[in-house]
């Protein structure tokens, strides 16, 4: 056996039907699995799914046999899960991954999980149990990971045989598990990339993965520190690198990840990627933004994006850049953790981490990076490592060059209809109001009633990547005018039943507009250079009190149009052009069709960047109250940027029957600046919950 195979074998387990007497020749064999942390096993969802409904109920329903014993395990996380646990076994599409808790297996050796997406092509070894040759036994083969499409890792050469589903795929060059066997077709096999673990963070209970990954890293650190433990992954990886290799060596890496394991986890991928981008820009000395957006959920994955860093202008490569980058990133993580979690840190461990970073920087980092690291860490011992009674008073200034806003905002772009009534879609991240990274597109288009269905998952992913700590990404929807009444701010991205279930309700299950800035922008106007009227009116609504005026000229003091012929488009344009620059058109009704659409078109032509309207059905006698409340809301906002909080508070009040009495809601906002400034410059604050007229 090779050294890697020798280390993989004790980590392998076979998944069987639960029961007594797991004799290999008699047990009902389901598939393979492998330990990733003490007592934690990874396998395919379709493997444990062979147990039917019992697996998806609470309790131990999965038999597990490994080199050190046999017991039953419990499926803690899985994706996908059958929609009906008591029904069919489900459709096992990607990611096809399950995490099993195996109590009593704390001594089982664990594999080393790669901290980044695999480098393709890669020579790999495939491992698992199989009965293909008759007897149930361990199988091992060599192949090549030939392609990665984001969801699937394609395998050629020796492809998975029946039964090895759920077993590990090992990168032979780097000595790390990069995937999990899923199945095979006629000419190639398929594996689940290990980065699919990220998808489990988003299912109910997914936060347990932070604990599991921390235990994974501490397990490997313990084995590295104990020469009597036998073969370990870190030493094997060192041998694979060869003598004289530069950059972040495996011994340094396992110690770094051990320190990360004792820190509170990042709040989301946006926090990690924000620090990664800062480090890349500093070390490479340019605005180094990758065209590929990553979705890291742990501090170790952020380091994984840096330890192969190269200067794009230096084709010879400079391995020392990677070590500089990782050490600077570690210092930023330590500081960020200290400032974000002053009362929840183990101060002795944090102090040990900062000392370790300083020592490594003294040994390995260039002088400029050492100075950056010293500047980041110098203040922590006296300000952050004090007793809990005093540390909570220290917030510390934002480091120079760190913006106080979300990492990125989210652009939802819905195009004009094609192929009849199908709207093409895209979701992008917008950094600093300028740089754009695409995340999702559907050029074929979807029907209007399918918008929520198709945008739900990519929008949730984009928001995770855009959020940074208490600064939440805004949602800007560039829409055709006939879609202005789509209730984007009322969409929920979590489970459908979470909003009404107290056991499932959390901040992620709320409608978007109750937590975030959600605004509509005119797609047509946004494709052309801004007109002088548009620029002038934007200046007029910035930093000064706002007032309300009717969007439709037929509106009366009671707030709704009288019966009779609607105002013509050019007449509306003339009237709206004559409004004061700080006057915001308001309408008690929808604007995506009929007279409301004509009036909205006139307002846009007249340069208005702000419009408020009510898109829901209502009685006419409510319109006077709506116009009154809208005028009060605009007056309290103090300008365009202050409008966001006022609208959010109104939406919160309207959404609760106990506070909605006397209010009129389902308010929509056109917020369409000609030169878009970044949103998210203020952290989330609790709503004032005061009535608009107080």
XYZ file of C-alpha atoms in Angstrom:
694
model
C 0.000 0.000 0.000
C 1.057 3.571 -0.613
C 1.434 5.898 2.362
C -1.804 7.684 1.448
C -3.765 4.447 1.076
C -2.402 3.292 4.426
C -3.822 6.448 6.038
C -7.170 6.291 4.223
C -8.010 2.692 5.153
C -8.514 3.174 8.934
C -10.792 6.140 8.157
C -13.106 4.108 5.903
C -16.426 2.776 7.141
C -19.130 0.693 5.581
C -22.730 1.861 5.893
C -25.129 -1.007 6.582
C -28.624 -1.659 7.857
C -28.786 -1.199 11.639
C -28.933 -4.292 13.798
C -26.854 -6.765 15.758
C -24.051 -8.911 14.437
C -22.562 -6.956 11.549
C -20.937 -9.893 9.812
C -19.717 -8.734 6.374
C -21.188 -11.792 4.662
C -24.653 -11.292 6.184
C -25.200 -7.586 6.671
C -27.345 -5.515 4.324
C -24.650 -3.340 2.778
C -25.601 0.174 1.611
C -22.347 1.923 0.729
C -19.154 3.563 2.009
C -18.298 6.470 4.262
C -15.234 8.054 5.867
C -14.463 9.858 9.102
C -13.724 13.583 8.794
C -13.598 14.385 12.531
C -13.722 12.271 15.681
C -17.196 10.714 15.719
C -18.290 12.354 12.464
C -18.704 10.468 9.198
C -19.295 11.762 5.677
C -21.152 9.772 3.028
C -23.646 10.232 0.204
C -27.270 11.045 0.933
C -28.318 8.280 -1.451
C -26.298 5.755 0.585
C -28.085 6.429 3.884
C -31.296 6.918 1.906
C -31.381 3.168 1.296
C -32.690 2.889 4.842
C -35.936 4.587 3.845
C -38.120 6.656 6.127
C -36.449 5.556 9.385
C -33.232 7.345 8.414
C -34.934 10.727 8.174
C -36.647 10.477 11.544
C -34.772 11.225 14.735
C -32.734 8.437 16.335
C -30.015 6.034 15.298
C -30.983 4.426 12.003
C -27.691 3.859 10.173
C -25.375 0.939 10.845
C -21.682 1.870 10.794
C -18.774 -0.577 10.829
C -15.155 0.531 10.753
C -11.750 -0.796 11.659
C -12.224 0.070 15.311
C -15.778 -1.088 15.962
C -19.433 -1.134 14.997
C -22.407 0.878 16.163
C -25.355 2.870 14.876
C -25.189 6.435 13.671
C -27.627 9.284 13.186
C -27.955 11.359 10.015
C -27.577 14.921 11.298
C -27.361 16.853 8.016
C -28.171 15.843 4.461
C -28.819 17.451 1.119
C -31.030 16.626 -0.613
C -33.549 15.026 1.718
C -36.742 13.337 0.482
C -39.625 15.807 0.381
C -41.806 13.170 2.044
C -39.754 11.146 4.572
C -42.421 8.414 4.657
C -42.701 8.258 0.886
C -40.278 7.550 -1.926
C -36.543 7.460 -1.322
C -35.989 10.658 -3.257
C -34.080 11.953 -6.249
C -30.401 12.062 -5.334
C -29.197 15.055 -7.297
C -26.028 16.890 -6.320
C -24.679 17.636 -3.775
C -25.825 14.172 -2.557
C -24.044 14.531 0.774
C -24.815 13.465 4.338
C -23.135 13.982 7.718
C -23.560 11.147 10.233
C -22.903 11.352 13.973
C -21.228 8.128 15.148
C -21.003 8.061 18.930
C -18.267 5.842 20.230
C -16.006 6.416 17.220
C -13.947 9.243 18.689
C -10.730 7.259 18.240
C -11.235 6.611 14.518
C -8.493 8.223 12.380
C -9.781 10.969 10.101
C -8.874 12.043 6.583
C -7.511 15.489 5.751
C -10.073 17.592 3.888
C -8.781 20.006 1.277
C -9.278 23.654 2.180
C -10.075 24.748 -1.390
C -11.568 23.588 -4.679
C -9.457 20.967 -6.485
C -6.922 21.932 -9.120
C -7.964 20.222 -12.349
C -6.728 17.925 -13.853
C -5.534 15.923 -10.866
C -4.341 12.371 -10.385
C -6.565 10.830 -7.723
C -7.104 7.608 -5.835
C -10.614 6.275 -5.183
C -11.438 4.362 -2.012
C -14.391 2.489 -0.570
C -16.013 -0.854 0.111
C -17.467 -3.000 -2.657
C -18.872 -6.458 -3.408
C -18.057 -6.187 -7.108
C -15.646 -9.138 -6.991
C -17.910 -11.232 -4.767
C -16.759 -10.733 -1.190
C -17.264 -7.414 0.530
C -13.883 -5.737 0.845
C -11.976 -2.492 0.542
C -11.323 -1.326 -2.996
C -8.710 1.107 -4.256
C -8.125 2.517 -7.726
C -6.267 5.280 -9.554
C -7.966 7.750 -11.896
C -8.015 11.366 -12.923
C -10.295 14.201 -11.874
C -10.755 15.701 -15.300
C -13.321 18.484 -14.881
C -15.187 20.464 -12.284
C -18.486 22.153 -13.150
C -19.168 23.602 -9.695
C -21.446 20.758 -8.605
C -19.762 17.611 -9.951
C -16.197 16.353 -10.145
C -15.805 14.179 -13.244
C -13.557 11.117 -13.020
C -11.826 9.224 -15.822
C -9.504 6.240 -15.832
C -10.527 3.889 -13.059
C -14.011 5.095 -12.167
C -15.999 4.211 -9.039
C -17.217 0.617 -8.823
C -20.514 -0.395 -7.275
C -20.500 0.054 -3.517
C -17.768 2.671 -3.167
C -20.330 5.490 -3.275
C -19.645 7.674 -0.250
C -15.935 6.826 -0.188
C -13.197 9.480 -0.469
C -11.393 10.765 -3.577
C -7.796 11.694 -2.709
C -5.596 14.145 -4.623
C -2.305 12.261 -4.956
C -0.192 15.361 -5.542
C -1.299 17.323 -2.492
C -2.369 14.494 -0.185
C -5.884 15.719 0.556
C -9.446 14.495 0.109
C -10.992 16.587 -2.649
C -14.207 14.681 -3.249
C -16.526 11.776 -2.538
C -17.495 8.987 -4.931
C -21.076 9.303 -6.173
C -21.512 6.973 -9.151
C -20.500 6.154 -12.695
C -21.823 6.412 -16.219
C -20.762 4.560 -19.346
C -17.419 6.303 -19.816
C -16.743 8.377 -16.712
C -17.472 8.584 -13.034
C -18.861 11.379 -10.914
C -17.750 12.594 -7.517
C -19.070 15.227 -5.149
C -16.377 17.906 -4.620
C -15.535 18.325 -0.960
C -16.481 22.010 -1.272
C -20.109 20.754 -1.385
C -19.876 20.648 2.413
C -20.637 24.365 2.222
C -24.183 23.580 1.138
C -24.832 21.821 4.452
C -24.225 25.049 6.375
C -27.487 26.367 4.908
C -29.766 23.505 5.935
C -31.495 23.458 9.288
C -28.919 22.758 12.016
C -26.019 23.414 9.639
C -24.147 25.488 12.226
C -22.909 22.190 13.752
C -20.458 22.017 10.839
C -18.396 24.802 12.415
C -17.821 22.493 15.388
C -17.097 19.499 13.134
C -14.516 21.358 11.041
C -12.855 22.719 14.164
C -12.591 19.183 15.544
C -11.188 18.041 12.181
C -8.341 20.542 12.368
C -7.617 19.890 16.050
C -7.524 16.138 15.381
C -4.819 16.595 12.750
C -2.878 19.021 14.941
C -2.925 16.495 17.806
C -1.635 13.719 15.542
C 1.083 15.967 14.156
C 2.194 16.884 17.679
C 2.278 13.229 18.759
C 4.965 11.244 16.907
C 3.690 8.067 18.590
C 0.346 8.426 16.806
C 1.765 6.789 13.695
C 1.376 7.956 10.100
C -0.328 11.312 9.810
C -1.516 13.421 6.897
C 0.631 16.469 7.680
C 3.933 14.581 7.471
C 2.773 12.788 4.338
C 1.949 16.137 2.731
C 5.403 17.433 3.696
C 7.045 14.471 1.945
C 4.943 15.063 -1.163
C 6.215 18.657 -1.344
C 9.808 17.542 -1.447
C 12.890 19.215 0.100
C 13.394 22.943 -0.360
C 9.782 23.733 -1.294
C 8.817 27.317 -0.480
C 5.572 28.850 0.690
C 3.189 27.651 3.403
C 4.386 24.227 4.513
C 1.891 21.660 5.915
C 3.309 21.881 9.438
C 2.750 25.637 9.558
C -0.698 25.207 8.033
C -1.929 22.598 10.520
C -0.839 24.851 13.411
C -2.593 27.848 11.858
C -5.818 25.894 11.383
C -5.569 24.670 14.961
C -5.588 28.296 16.106
C -8.523 29.094 13.803
C -10.455 26.198 15.365
C -10.552 28.027 18.722
C -11.992 31.248 17.264
C -15.685 32.037 16.769
C -16.625 31.195 13.159
C -17.060 33.942 10.570
C -20.519 35.433 10.234
C -20.695 34.407 6.584
C -18.680 34.034 3.402
C -18.729 37.797 2.846
C -16.618 38.331 5.980
C -14.021 35.835 4.815
C -13.869 37.114 1.254
C -13.585 40.724 2.419
C -10.383 39.875 4.320
C -9.075 37.720 1.449
C -9.540 40.595 -1.006
C -7.823 43.059 1.356
C -4.854 40.724 1.715
C -4.526 40.003 -2.003
C -4.652 43.690 -2.840
C -1.977 44.489 -0.251
C 0.429 41.648 -1.033
C 0.217 41.878 -4.824
C 0.062 45.699 -4.717
C -2.960 46.073 -6.980
C -6.742 45.733 -6.811
C -6.637 41.959 -6.981
C -10.264 40.866 -7.338
C -10.767 37.354 -8.636
C -13.287 37.019 -11.489
C -14.524 33.833 -9.764
C -16.588 34.291 -6.632
C -15.963 31.795 -3.837
C -18.253 30.736 -0.991
C -16.008 30.028 2.038
C -17.694 29.247 5.358
C -14.623 28.859 7.580
C -11.454 30.825 8.308
C -9.386 27.864 7.002
C -11.006 28.173 3.555
C -9.968 31.813 3.385
C -6.380 30.778 3.985
C -6.829 28.090 1.335
C -7.575 30.792 -1.214
C -4.269 32.467 -0.358
C -1.653 29.771 0.100
C -1.276 29.345 -3.651
C -1.164 33.088 -4.354
C 1.027 34.254 -7.213
C 1.671 37.683 -8.689
C -0.252 37.688 -12.004
C 2.509 39.777 -13.575
C 5.333 37.477 -12.457
C 5.190 34.324 -14.580
C 8.097 32.803 -12.706
C 6.072 32.775 -9.522
C 6.972 34.152 -6.115
C 6.075 31.536 -3.481
C 6.926 33.934 -0.660
C 3.834 35.960 -1.574
C 1.614 33.110 -0.410
C 3.279 32.972 3.017
C 3.071 36.756 3.373
C -0.598 36.609 2.421
C -1.531 33.817 4.823
C 0.212 35.438 7.801
C -1.349 38.836 7.089
C -4.739 37.138 6.721
C -4.235 35.366 10.069
C -3.550 38.714 11.752
C -6.683 40.200 10.217
C -8.761 37.215 11.358
C -7.398 37.533 14.906
C -8.189 41.240 15.020
C -11.629 40.792 13.455
C -12.505 38.081 15.962
C -11.344 40.232 18.862
C -13.427 43.215 17.778
C -16.541 41.255 16.787
C -16.646 38.849 19.759
C -15.049 40.658 22.703
C -17.073 38.750 25.305
C -17.008 35.323 23.648
C -13.300 34.713 23.149
C -10.864 32.558 25.067
C -8.374 35.336 25.710
C -5.489 33.041 26.569
C -5.889 31.228 23.253
C -6.210 34.502 21.355
C -3.068 35.802 23.033
C -1.234 32.597 22.087
C -2.452 33.005 18.502
C -1.219 36.583 18.198
C 2.163 35.619 19.665
C 2.412 32.753 17.175
C 1.531 35.037 14.229
C 4.173 37.550 15.307
C 6.815 34.833 15.631
C 6.067 33.404 12.182
C 6.031 36.867 10.619
C 9.444 37.586 12.155
C 10.800 34.374 10.664
C 9.184 34.376 7.233
C 7.409 37.593 6.198
C 8.862 40.516 4.274
C 9.464 43.683 6.286
C 6.480 45.605 4.866
C 4.111 42.746 5.748
C 5.660 42.380 9.213
C 4.941 46.049 9.820
C 1.323 45.584 8.715
C 0.939 42.619 11.051
C 2.470 44.510 13.977
C 0.098 47.422 13.375
C -2.896 45.080 13.400
C -1.915 43.220 16.559
C -0.102 45.804 18.686
C -3.267 47.132 20.338
C -4.900 43.794 21.040
C -3.031 42.822 24.246
C -3.968 45.950 26.156
C -7.429 46.549 24.706
C -8.949 43.225 23.753
C -7.248 40.664 25.963
C -8.442 42.149 29.227
C -11.046 40.688 31.532
C -14.627 40.458 30.236
C -15.710 43.324 32.488
C -13.560 45.864 30.671
C -13.167 44.494 27.189
C -16.763 45.072 26.208
C -16.240 48.822 26.243
C -13.595 48.721 23.534
C -14.703 48.785 19.909
C -11.588 50.158 18.293
C -11.435 52.221 15.130
C -11.872 50.678 11.744
C -8.415 49.965 10.289
C -7.305 52.362 7.599
C -8.571 51.363 4.200
C -11.409 49.200 5.600
C -14.812 50.451 4.390
C -17.682 50.503 6.893
C -20.237 48.899 4.628
C -21.324 45.593 3.227
C -18.745 43.703 1.209
C -20.959 43.943 -1.865
C -24.534 44.691 -2.845
C -26.671 42.411 -4.981
C -27.966 43.282 -8.425
C -30.984 41.401 -9.745
C -31.296 42.128 -13.450
C -34.509 41.073 -15.200
C -34.433 41.743 -18.940
C -37.158 42.601 -21.384
C -39.208 39.516 -22.304
C -37.964 37.110 -24.971
C -39.623 34.057 -26.519
C -43.036 35.482 -25.787
C -43.397 36.279 -22.095
C -40.156 34.832 -20.714
C -37.860 37.172 -18.815
C -34.067 36.541 -18.839
C -32.461 36.768 -15.401
C -29.093 37.422 -13.842
C -27.770 37.922 -10.306
C -24.505 39.795 -9.711
C -22.417 41.203 -6.898
C -21.611 44.914 -7.017
C -18.504 46.105 -5.164
C -18.037 49.774 -4.263
C -20.758 50.705 -6.721
C -18.478 49.801 -9.650
C -16.950 46.322 -10.001
C -19.384 43.544 -10.886
C -19.043 39.758 -10.504
C -21.758 37.614 -12.143
C -23.097 34.694 -10.096
C -26.140 33.378 -11.975
C -27.835 33.837 -15.313
C -30.773 32.340 -17.187
C -30.819 33.595 -20.761
C -33.721 31.376 -21.798
C -35.939 33.281 -19.400
C -38.785 32.418 -17.035
C -42.410 33.420 -16.774
C -43.404 36.250 -14.477
C -44.957 33.865 -11.964
C -41.691 31.862 -11.865
C -39.391 34.757 -10.901
C -39.368 33.953 -7.190
C -38.822 30.237 -7.811
C -35.788 30.755 -10.050
C -34.218 33.660 -8.146
C -34.649 32.285 -4.640
C -31.475 30.197 -4.391
C -29.056 32.453 -6.329
C -30.321 35.491 -4.434
C -29.741 33.753 -1.087
C -26.203 32.818 -2.174
C -25.459 36.356 -3.338
C -26.637 37.852 -0.041
C -24.407 35.487 1.950
C -21.440 36.617 -0.113
C -22.328 40.302 0.142
C -23.019 40.533 3.886
C -20.156 41.555 6.144
C -20.819 41.440 9.867
C -23.581 43.850 10.819
C -23.520 45.426 7.369
C -26.102 43.704 5.178
C -26.037 43.683 1.398
C -28.710 45.761 -0.313
C -30.827 44.338 -3.137
C -31.209 46.422 -6.261
C -33.631 45.059 -8.829
C -33.263 46.397 -12.366
C -36.716 45.646 -13.778
C -38.741 46.323 -16.912
C -41.449 48.807 -15.983
C -44.232 46.255 -16.340
C -42.617 44.290 -13.474
C -42.381 47.211 -11.046
C -45.239 45.701 -8.995
C -43.442 42.376 -8.417
C -43.251 42.160 -4.579
C -39.495 41.542 -4.379
C -39.237 43.030 -0.893
C -41.871 40.538 0.313
C -39.996 37.465 -0.944
C -38.764 34.973 1.631
C -35.652 32.958 0.848
C -35.836 30.420 3.665
C -38.142 27.455 4.145
C -41.728 28.164 3.137
C -43.103 27.160 6.541
C -40.519 29.008 8.660
C -42.376 32.352 8.713
C -45.371 30.872 10.560
C -43.536 28.324 12.727
C -42.038 29.665 15.975
C -39.581 26.747 16.070
C -38.213 27.607 12.616
C -38.551 31.388 12.569
C -35.291 33.328 12.415
C -33.840 36.363 10.669
C -33.300 34.355 7.470
C -36.987 33.460 7.173
C -38.209 37.069 7.133
C -39.274 38.854 3.956
C -36.290 40.617 2.409
C -37.627 44.121 2.964
C -37.917 43.686 6.730
C -34.124 43.420 7.162
C -32.513 44.933 4.096
C -32.555 47.804 1.695
C -34.622 46.522 -1.253
C -35.179 48.954 -4.098
C -36.449 48.938 -7.663
C -34.528 50.565 -10.489
C -35.593 51.267 -14.048
C -33.748 48.910 -16.343
C -34.383 50.955 -19.490
C -33.158 54.246 -18.075
C -30.135 52.519 -16.536
C -28.808 51.412 -19.928
C -28.202 55.004 -21.118
C -26.067 57.909 -19.892
C -27.903 59.915 -17.200
C -29.941 62.878 -18.422
C -29.373 66.354 -16.937
C -32.851 66.239 -15.331
C -32.043 62.954 -13.620
C -28.774 64.266 -12.189
C -30.360 67.524 -11.043
C -33.244 65.826 -9.269
C -30.926 63.347 -7.558
C -28.964 66.281 -6.141
C -32.300 67.715 -5.024
C -33.268 64.689 -2.925
C -29.846 64.248 -1.310
C -29.438 65.570 2.220
C -32.558 67.747 2.388
C -36.161 67.294 3.568
C -38.457 65.547 1.099
C -42.079 66.256 0.311
C -44.790 64.292 -1.499
C -46.687 65.058 -4.684
C -49.161 62.992 -6.708
C -47.785 60.728 -9.408
C -51.106 60.969 -11.280
C -52.588 64.343 -11.951
C -56.172 63.187 -11.353
C -55.430 62.585 -7.668
C -57.487 64.700 -5.326
C -57.057 65.733 -1.733
C -58.544 62.352 -0.853
C -55.546 60.714 -2.541
C -57.119 58.757 -5.396
C -58.100 59.668 -8.940
C -61.593 60.865 -9.677
C -63.612 58.997 -12.227
C -63.145 60.163 -15.773
C -60.440 60.229 -18.393
C -56.892 59.698 -17.082
C -54.284 62.389 -17.506
C -52.348 62.054 -20.766
C -48.693 61.058 -20.729
C -47.369 64.399 -22.007
C -49.587 66.341 -19.618
C -48.225 64.195 -16.801
C -44.673 64.814 -18.027
C -45.224 68.575 -17.951
C -46.720 68.508 -14.468
C -44.052 66.174 -13.036
C -41.296 68.254 -14.648
C -42.593 71.296 -12.788
C -42.367 69.656 -9.367
C -39.732 70.839 -6.925
C -36.549 68.751 -7.081
C -37.119 67.508 -3.515
C -40.711 66.491 -4.241
C -41.275 62.717 -4.542
C -44.177 61.377 -6.652
C -46.546 59.155 -4.641
C -49.302 56.893 -5.962
C -51.983 54.852 -4.199
C -52.044 51.974 -6.640
C -49.968 49.784 -8.970
C -47.680 51.251 -11.630
C -46.981 48.206 -13.808
C -50.009 48.622 -16.024
C -52.747 51.050 -17.047
C -52.689 54.730 -16.052
C -50.090 54.032 -13.320
C -47.635 52.758 -15.940
C -48.113 55.861 -18.091
C -47.588 58.132 -15.085
C -44.459 56.246 -14.023
C -43.019 56.564 -17.537
C -43.616 60.315 -17.390
C -41.946 60.575 -13.957
C -38.868 58.734 -15.210
C -38.654 60.956 -18.292
C -38.869 63.985 -16.006
C -35.824 62.702 -14.115
C -37.407 61.615 -10.828
C -35.075 59.192 -8.980
C -37.537 58.440 -6.150
C -41.149 57.272 -6.380
C -43.340 55.656 -3.732
C -46.451 53.669 -4.534
C -48.812 51.075 -3.159
C -49.099 47.945 -5.234
C -51.718 45.965 -3.277
C -55.471 45.917 -3.655
C -57.279 48.342 -1.380
C -60.422 50.364 -0.812
C -60.466 53.868 -2.240
C -61.169 55.368 1.165
C -57.707 54.195 2.292
C -55.893 56.339 -0.251
C -56.173 59.581 1.653
C -54.508 57.884 4.641
C -51.815 56.450 2.378
C -50.885 59.845 0.919
C -50.864 61.366 4.397
C -48.591 58.657 5.762
C -46.314 58.777 2.711
C -45.849 62.524 3.157
C -44.968 62.031 6.830
C -42.548 59.250 5.982
C -40.768 61.409 3.404
C -40.581 64.320 5.795
C -38.953 62.162 8.479
C -36.366 60.696 6.125
C -34.208 63.814 5.864
C -33.161 62.907 2.325
C -32.877 59.974 -0.051
C -30.520 57.828 2.061
C -32.683 58.243 5.165
C -35.667 56.892 3.283
C -34.471 53.282 3.582
C -34.887 53.074 7.340
C -38.287 54.758 7.332
C -39.618 52.353 4.714
C -38.215 49.348 6.561
C -39.855 50.381 9.817
C -43.190 50.892 8.055
C -42.947 47.431 6.506
C -42.235 45.879 9.910
C -45.246 47.603 11.470
C -47.551 46.618 8.628
C -46.411 42.978 8.748
C -47.584 42.547 12.363
C -51.358 42.623 13.029
C -50.718 44.090 16.478
C -49.046 47.206 15.047
C -50.651 47.448 11.602
C -53.957 48.986 12.644
C -54.493 52.298 10.930
C -51.510 51.829 8.616
C -51.547 51.236 4.885
C -48.770 49.162 3.475
C -47.348 46.985 0.729
C -45.275 49.998 -0.213
C -42.849 49.831 -3.120
C -39.893 52.151 -3.705
C -38.144 53.294 -6.853
C -34.671 54.347 -5.691
C -32.731 55.043 -8.845
C -29.670 57.317 -8.531
C -27.902 58.261 -11.778
C -24.432 57.647 -10.264
C -25.071 54.801 -7.908
C -23.447 55.229 -4.468
C -22.716 52.180 -2.328
C -25.469 51.133 0.061
C -24.881 49.522 3.430
C -22.804 52.373 4.856
C -24.747 52.143 8.135
C -24.903 48.977 10.251
C -28.246 47.317 10.881
C -30.101 49.015 13.720
C -33.236 47.987 15.557
C -36.334 49.754 14.207
C -37.632 52.712 16.159
C -41.162 51.308 15.863
C -42.612 54.771 16.329
C -45.714 55.772 14.422
C -44.913 57.982 11.401
C -46.871 60.897 12.878
C -45.068 60.986 16.218
